[in-house]
PDB file of C-alpha atoms in Angstrom:
ATOM      1  CA  MET A   1       0.000   0.000   0.000  1.00  0.00           C
ATOM      2  CA  ASN A   2       1.221   3.452  -0.865  1.00  0.00           C
ATOM      3  CA  GLU A   3       1.990   5.812   2.022  1.00  0.00           C
ATOM      4  CA  THR A   4      -0.326   8.494   0.650  1.00  0.00           C
ATOM      5  CA  GLN A   5      -3.288   6.139   0.557  1.00  0.00           C
ATOM      6  CA  LEU A   6      -5.098   5.571   3.832  1.00  0.00           C
ATOM      7  CA  LYS A   7      -8.095   3.535   4.808  1.00  0.00           C
ATOM      8  CA  VAL A   8     -11.095   5.562   5.992  1.00  0.00           C
ATOM      9  CA  PHE A   9     -10.641   4.558   9.646  1.00  0.00           C
ATOM     10  CA  GLU A  10      -6.929   5.515   9.509  1.00  0.00           C
ATOM     11  CA  PHE A  11      -7.767   8.839   7.891  1.00  0.00           C
ATOM     12  CA  ALA A  12     -10.430   9.499  10.535  1.00  0.00           C
ATOM     13  CA  LYS A  13      -7.894   8.876  13.290  1.00  0.00           C
ATOM     14  CA  GLU A  14      -5.382  11.156  11.567  1.00  0.00           C
ATOM     15  CA  ILE A  15      -7.776  14.096  11.350  1.00  0.00           C
ATOM     16  CA  GLY A  16      -9.236  13.500  14.829  1.00  0.00           C
ATOM     17  CA  VAL A  17     -12.775  12.464  13.859  1.00  0.00           C
ATOM     18  CA  GLU A  18     -14.638   9.330  14.860  1.00  0.00           C
ATOM     19  CA  THR A  19     -14.901   6.788  12.061  1.00  0.00           C
ATOM     20  CA  LEU A  20     -18.703   6.600  12.203  1.00  0.00           C
ATOM     21  CA  THR A  21     -19.001  10.374  12.086  1.00  0.00           C
ATOM     22  CA  LEU A  22     -16.708  10.535   9.077  1.00  0.00           C
ATOM     23  CA  MET A  23     -18.636   7.756   7.308  1.00  0.00           C
ATOM     24  CA  ASP A  24     -21.902   9.613   7.957  1.00  0.00           C
ATOM     25  CA  LYS A  25     -20.436  12.747   6.366  1.00  0.00           C
ATOM     26  CA  ILE A  26     -19.085  10.768   3.390  1.00  0.00           C
ATOM     27  CA  ARG A  27     -22.537   9.264   2.820  1.00  0.00           C
ATOM     28  CA  GLU A  28     -24.158  12.697   3.198  1.00  0.00           C
ATOM     29  CA  TRP A  29     -21.815  14.102   0.562  1.00  0.00           C
ATOM     30  CA  LYS A  30     -22.458  11.022  -1.646  1.00  0.00           C
ATOM     31  CA  LEU A  31     -18.770  10.321  -2.149  1.00  0.00           C
ATOM     32  CA  PRO A  32     -17.860   6.937  -3.689  1.00  0.00           C
ATOM     33  CA  VAL A  33     -16.721   5.269  -0.458  1.00  0.00           C
ATOM     34  CA  ARG A  34     -18.428   2.041   0.602  1.00  0.00           C
ATOM     35  CA  SER A  35     -17.016   1.276   4.052  1.00  0.00           C
ATOM     36  CA  HIS A  36     -14.518   2.261   6.726  1.00  0.00           C
ATOM     37  CA  MET A  37     -12.052  -0.214   5.188  1.00  0.00           C
ATOM     38  CA  ALA A  38     -12.053   1.518   1.778  1.00  0.00           C
ATOM     39  CA  THR A  39      -8.826   3.124   0.627  1.00  0.00           C
ATOM     40  CA  LEU A  40      -8.724   6.885   0.116  1.00  0.00           C
ATOM     41  CA  ASP A  41      -6.313   8.349  -2.413  1.00  0.00           C
ATOM     42  CA  GLU A  42      -4.773  11.806  -2.000  1.00  0.00           C
ATOM     43  CA  ALA A  43      -7.470  13.529  -4.046  1.00  0.00           C
ATOM     44  CA  MET A  44     -10.283  12.012  -1.955  1.00  0.00           C
ATOM     45  CA  GLN A  45      -8.481  12.913   1.280  1.00  0.00           C
ATOM     46  CA  ALA A  46      -8.116  16.509   0.078  1.00  0.00           C
ATOM     47  CA  GLU A  47     -11.817  16.607  -0.898  1.00  0.00           C
ATOM     48  CA  ILE A  48     -12.901  15.344   2.532  1.00  0.00           C
ATOM     49  CA  ARG A  49     -10.606  17.802   4.337  1.00  0.00           C
ATOM     50  CA  THR A  50     -11.973  20.680   2.249  1.00  0.00           C
ATOM     51  CA  ARG A  51     -15.594  19.749   2.936  1.00  0.00           C
ATOM     52  CA  LEU A  52     -14.957  19.266   6.661  1.00  0.00           C
ATOM     53  CA  GLN A  53     -13.288  22.687   6.818  1.00  0.00           C
ATOM     54  CA  GLN A  54     -16.225  24.289   4.993  1.00  0.00           C
ATOM     55  CA  ALA A  55     -18.685  22.624   7.388  1.00  0.00           C
ATOM     56  CA  ALA A  56     -16.661  23.839  10.380  1.00  0.00           C
ATOM     57  CA  ASP A  57     -16.551  27.379   8.968  1.00  0.00           C
ATOM     58  CA  GLN A  58     -20.316  27.414   8.423  1.00  0.00           C
ATOM     59  CA  ALA A  59     -20.950  26.141  11.945  1.00  0.00           C
ATOM     60  CA  ALA A  60     -18.636  28.808  13.373  1.00  0.00           C
ATOM     61  CA  SER A  61     -20.363  31.595  11.442  1.00  0.00           C
ATOM     62  CA  LYS A  62     -23.804  30.395  12.611  1.00  0.00           C
ATOM     63  CA  THR A  63     -22.592  30.333  16.202  1.00  0.00           C
ATOM     64  CA  LYS A  64     -21.251  33.876  15.927  1.00  0.00           C
ATOM     65  CA  ARG A  65     -24.554  35.135  14.509  1.00  0.00           C
ATOM     66  CA  LYS A  66     -26.613  33.350  17.159  1.00  0.00           C
ATOM     67  CA  GLY A  67     -24.347  34.691  19.892  1.00  0.00           C
ATOM     68  CA  ALA A  68     -24.882  38.253  18.686  1.00  0.00           C
ATOM     69  CA  VAL A  69     -28.655  37.803  18.625  1.00  0.00           C
ATOM     70  CA  ARG A  70     -28.676  36.286  22.087  1.00  0.00           C
ATOM     71  CA  LYS A  71     -26.555  39.106  23.433  1.00  0.00           C
ATOM     72  CA  LYS A  72     -28.971  41.709  22.124  1.00  0.00           C
ATOM     73  CA  ALA A  73     -31.902  39.884  23.670  1.00  0.00           C
ATOM     74  CA  ALA A  74     -30.062  39.586  26.980  1.00  0.00           C
ATOM     75  CA  ASP A  75     -29.259  43.302  26.976  1.00  0.00           C
ATOM     76  CA  ALA A  76     -32.899  44.204  26.286  1.00  0.00           C
ATOM     77  CA  ALA A  77     -34.308  42.019  29.081  1.00  0.00           C
ATOM     78  CA  PRO A  78     -33.039  44.098  32.069  1.00  0.00           C
ATOM     79  CA  ALA A  79     -34.291  47.300  30.474  1.00  0.00           C
ATOM     80  CA  ALA A  80     -37.873  45.988  30.259  1.00  0.00           C
ATOM     81  CA  ALA A  81     -39.999  46.722  33.293  1.00  0.00           C
ATOM     82  CA  VAL A  82     -40.871  43.524  35.112  1.00  0.00           C
ATOM     83  CA  PRO A  83     -43.950  43.835  37.323  1.00  0.00           C
ATOM     84  CA  PRO A  84     -43.348  42.811  40.927  1.00  0.00           C
ATOM     85  CA  VAL A  85     -44.630  39.420  41.961  1.00  0.00           C
ATOM     86  CA  LYS A  86     -47.401  39.619  44.553  1.00  0.00           C
ATOM     87  CA  LYS A  87     -47.319  37.049  47.293  1.00  0.00           C
ATOM     88  CA  ALA A  88     -50.624  35.282  47.797  1.00  0.00           C
ATOM     89  CA  ALA A  89     -51.960  34.975  51.304  1.00  0.00           C
ATOM     90  CA  PRO A  90     -51.863  31.428  52.684  1.00  0.00           C
ATOM     91  CA  ALA A  91     -55.139  29.588  52.022  1.00  0.00           C
ATOM     92  CA  ALA A  92     -55.686  28.664  55.688  1.00  0.00           C
ATOM     93  CA  ALA A  93     -55.202  32.213  56.899  1.00  0.00           C
ATOM     94  CA  ALA A  94     -57.524  33.586  54.246  1.00  0.00           C
ATOM     95  CA  SER A  95     -60.271  31.058  54.944  1.00  0.00           C
ATOM     96  CA  THR A  96     -60.136  31.373  58.763  1.00  0.00           C
ATOM     97  CA  ALA A  97     -59.927  35.138  58.579  1.00  0.00           C
ATOM     98  CA  ALA A  98     -63.098  35.170  56.527  1.00  0.00           C
ATOM     99  CA  GLY A  99     -64.747  32.782  58.988  1.00  0.00           C
ATOM    100  CA  SER A 100     -66.263  30.733  56.185  1.00  0.00           C
ATOM    101  CA  ALA A 101     -64.305  27.543  56.797  1.00  0.00           C
ATOM    102  CA  THR A 102     -62.335  25.961  59.562  1.00  0.00           C
ATOM    103  CA  VAL A 103     -59.386  23.635  59.194  1.00  0.00           C
ATOM    104  CA  PRO A 104     -60.012  20.223  60.780  1.00  0.00           C
ATOM    105  CA  GLU A 105     -57.670  19.061  63.488  1.00  0.00           C
ATOM    106  CA  GLY A 106     -54.561  17.403  62.036  1.00  0.00           C
ATOM    107  CA  ALA A 107     -55.074  19.004  58.647  1.00  0.00           C
ATOM    108  CA  THR A 108     -52.759  21.449  57.028  1.00  0.00           C
ATOM    109  CA  ALA A 109     -53.582  24.400  54.878  1.00  0.00           C
ATOM    110  CA  ALA A 110     -52.353  22.397  51.895  1.00  0.00           C
ATOM    111  CA  GLY A 111     -54.834  19.538  52.192  1.00  0.00           C
ATOM    112  CA  PRO A 112     -57.318  17.502  54.257  1.00  0.00           C
ATOM    113  CA  ALA A 113     -56.484  15.660  57.434  1.00  0.00           C
ATOM    114  CA  THR A 114     -55.004  12.223  56.981  1.00  0.00           C
ATOM    115  CA  PRO A 115     -56.521   9.457  59.091  1.00  0.00           C
ATOM    116  CA  ALA A 116     -54.360   7.709  61.665  1.00  0.00           C
ATOM    117  CA  PRO A 117     -53.151   4.262  60.606  1.00  0.00           C
ATOM    118  CA  ALA A 118     -55.434   1.439  61.708  1.00  0.00           C
ATOM    119  CA  GLN A 119     -54.223  -0.818  64.496  1.00  0.00           C
ATOM    120  CA  LYS A 120     -53.694  -4.440  63.673  1.00  0.00           C
ATOM    121  CA  LYS A 121     -55.792  -6.940  65.572  1.00  0.00           C
ATOM    122  CA  THR A 122     -53.947  -9.823  67.128  1.00  0.00           C
ATOM    123  CA  GLY A 123     -55.471 -13.031  68.370  1.00  0.00           C
ATOM    124  CA  LEU A 124     -53.996 -12.544  71.846  1.00  0.00           C
ATOM    125  CA  LYS A 125     -56.038 -11.193  74.746  1.00  0.00           C
TER     126      LYS A 125
END
């Protein structure tokens, strides 16, 4: 085998990409490579490197644009007036203050009273 020709898995290792990821990209680009054991000549290696670089450049430019949009939105948020949050009175205090309902013994304001666990009967007297 010539030194300039590499198998796909060797090429993936050389460029620092997982073999499956590289194979997915090769299939996406519809390059004539059948498996990870296929041999890549210099021209195919250059083509793959070029396409990977273009994909990385596009991803970087998208990230920069999204970052700028997010920054503008973050800057605008503190300037907007946020109405203060009103605390609601506890339900038990409101209902007893009105005198319309009483809370049963053992109950909490969050829910009804829970019955005590039943005692087990034993056959011994």
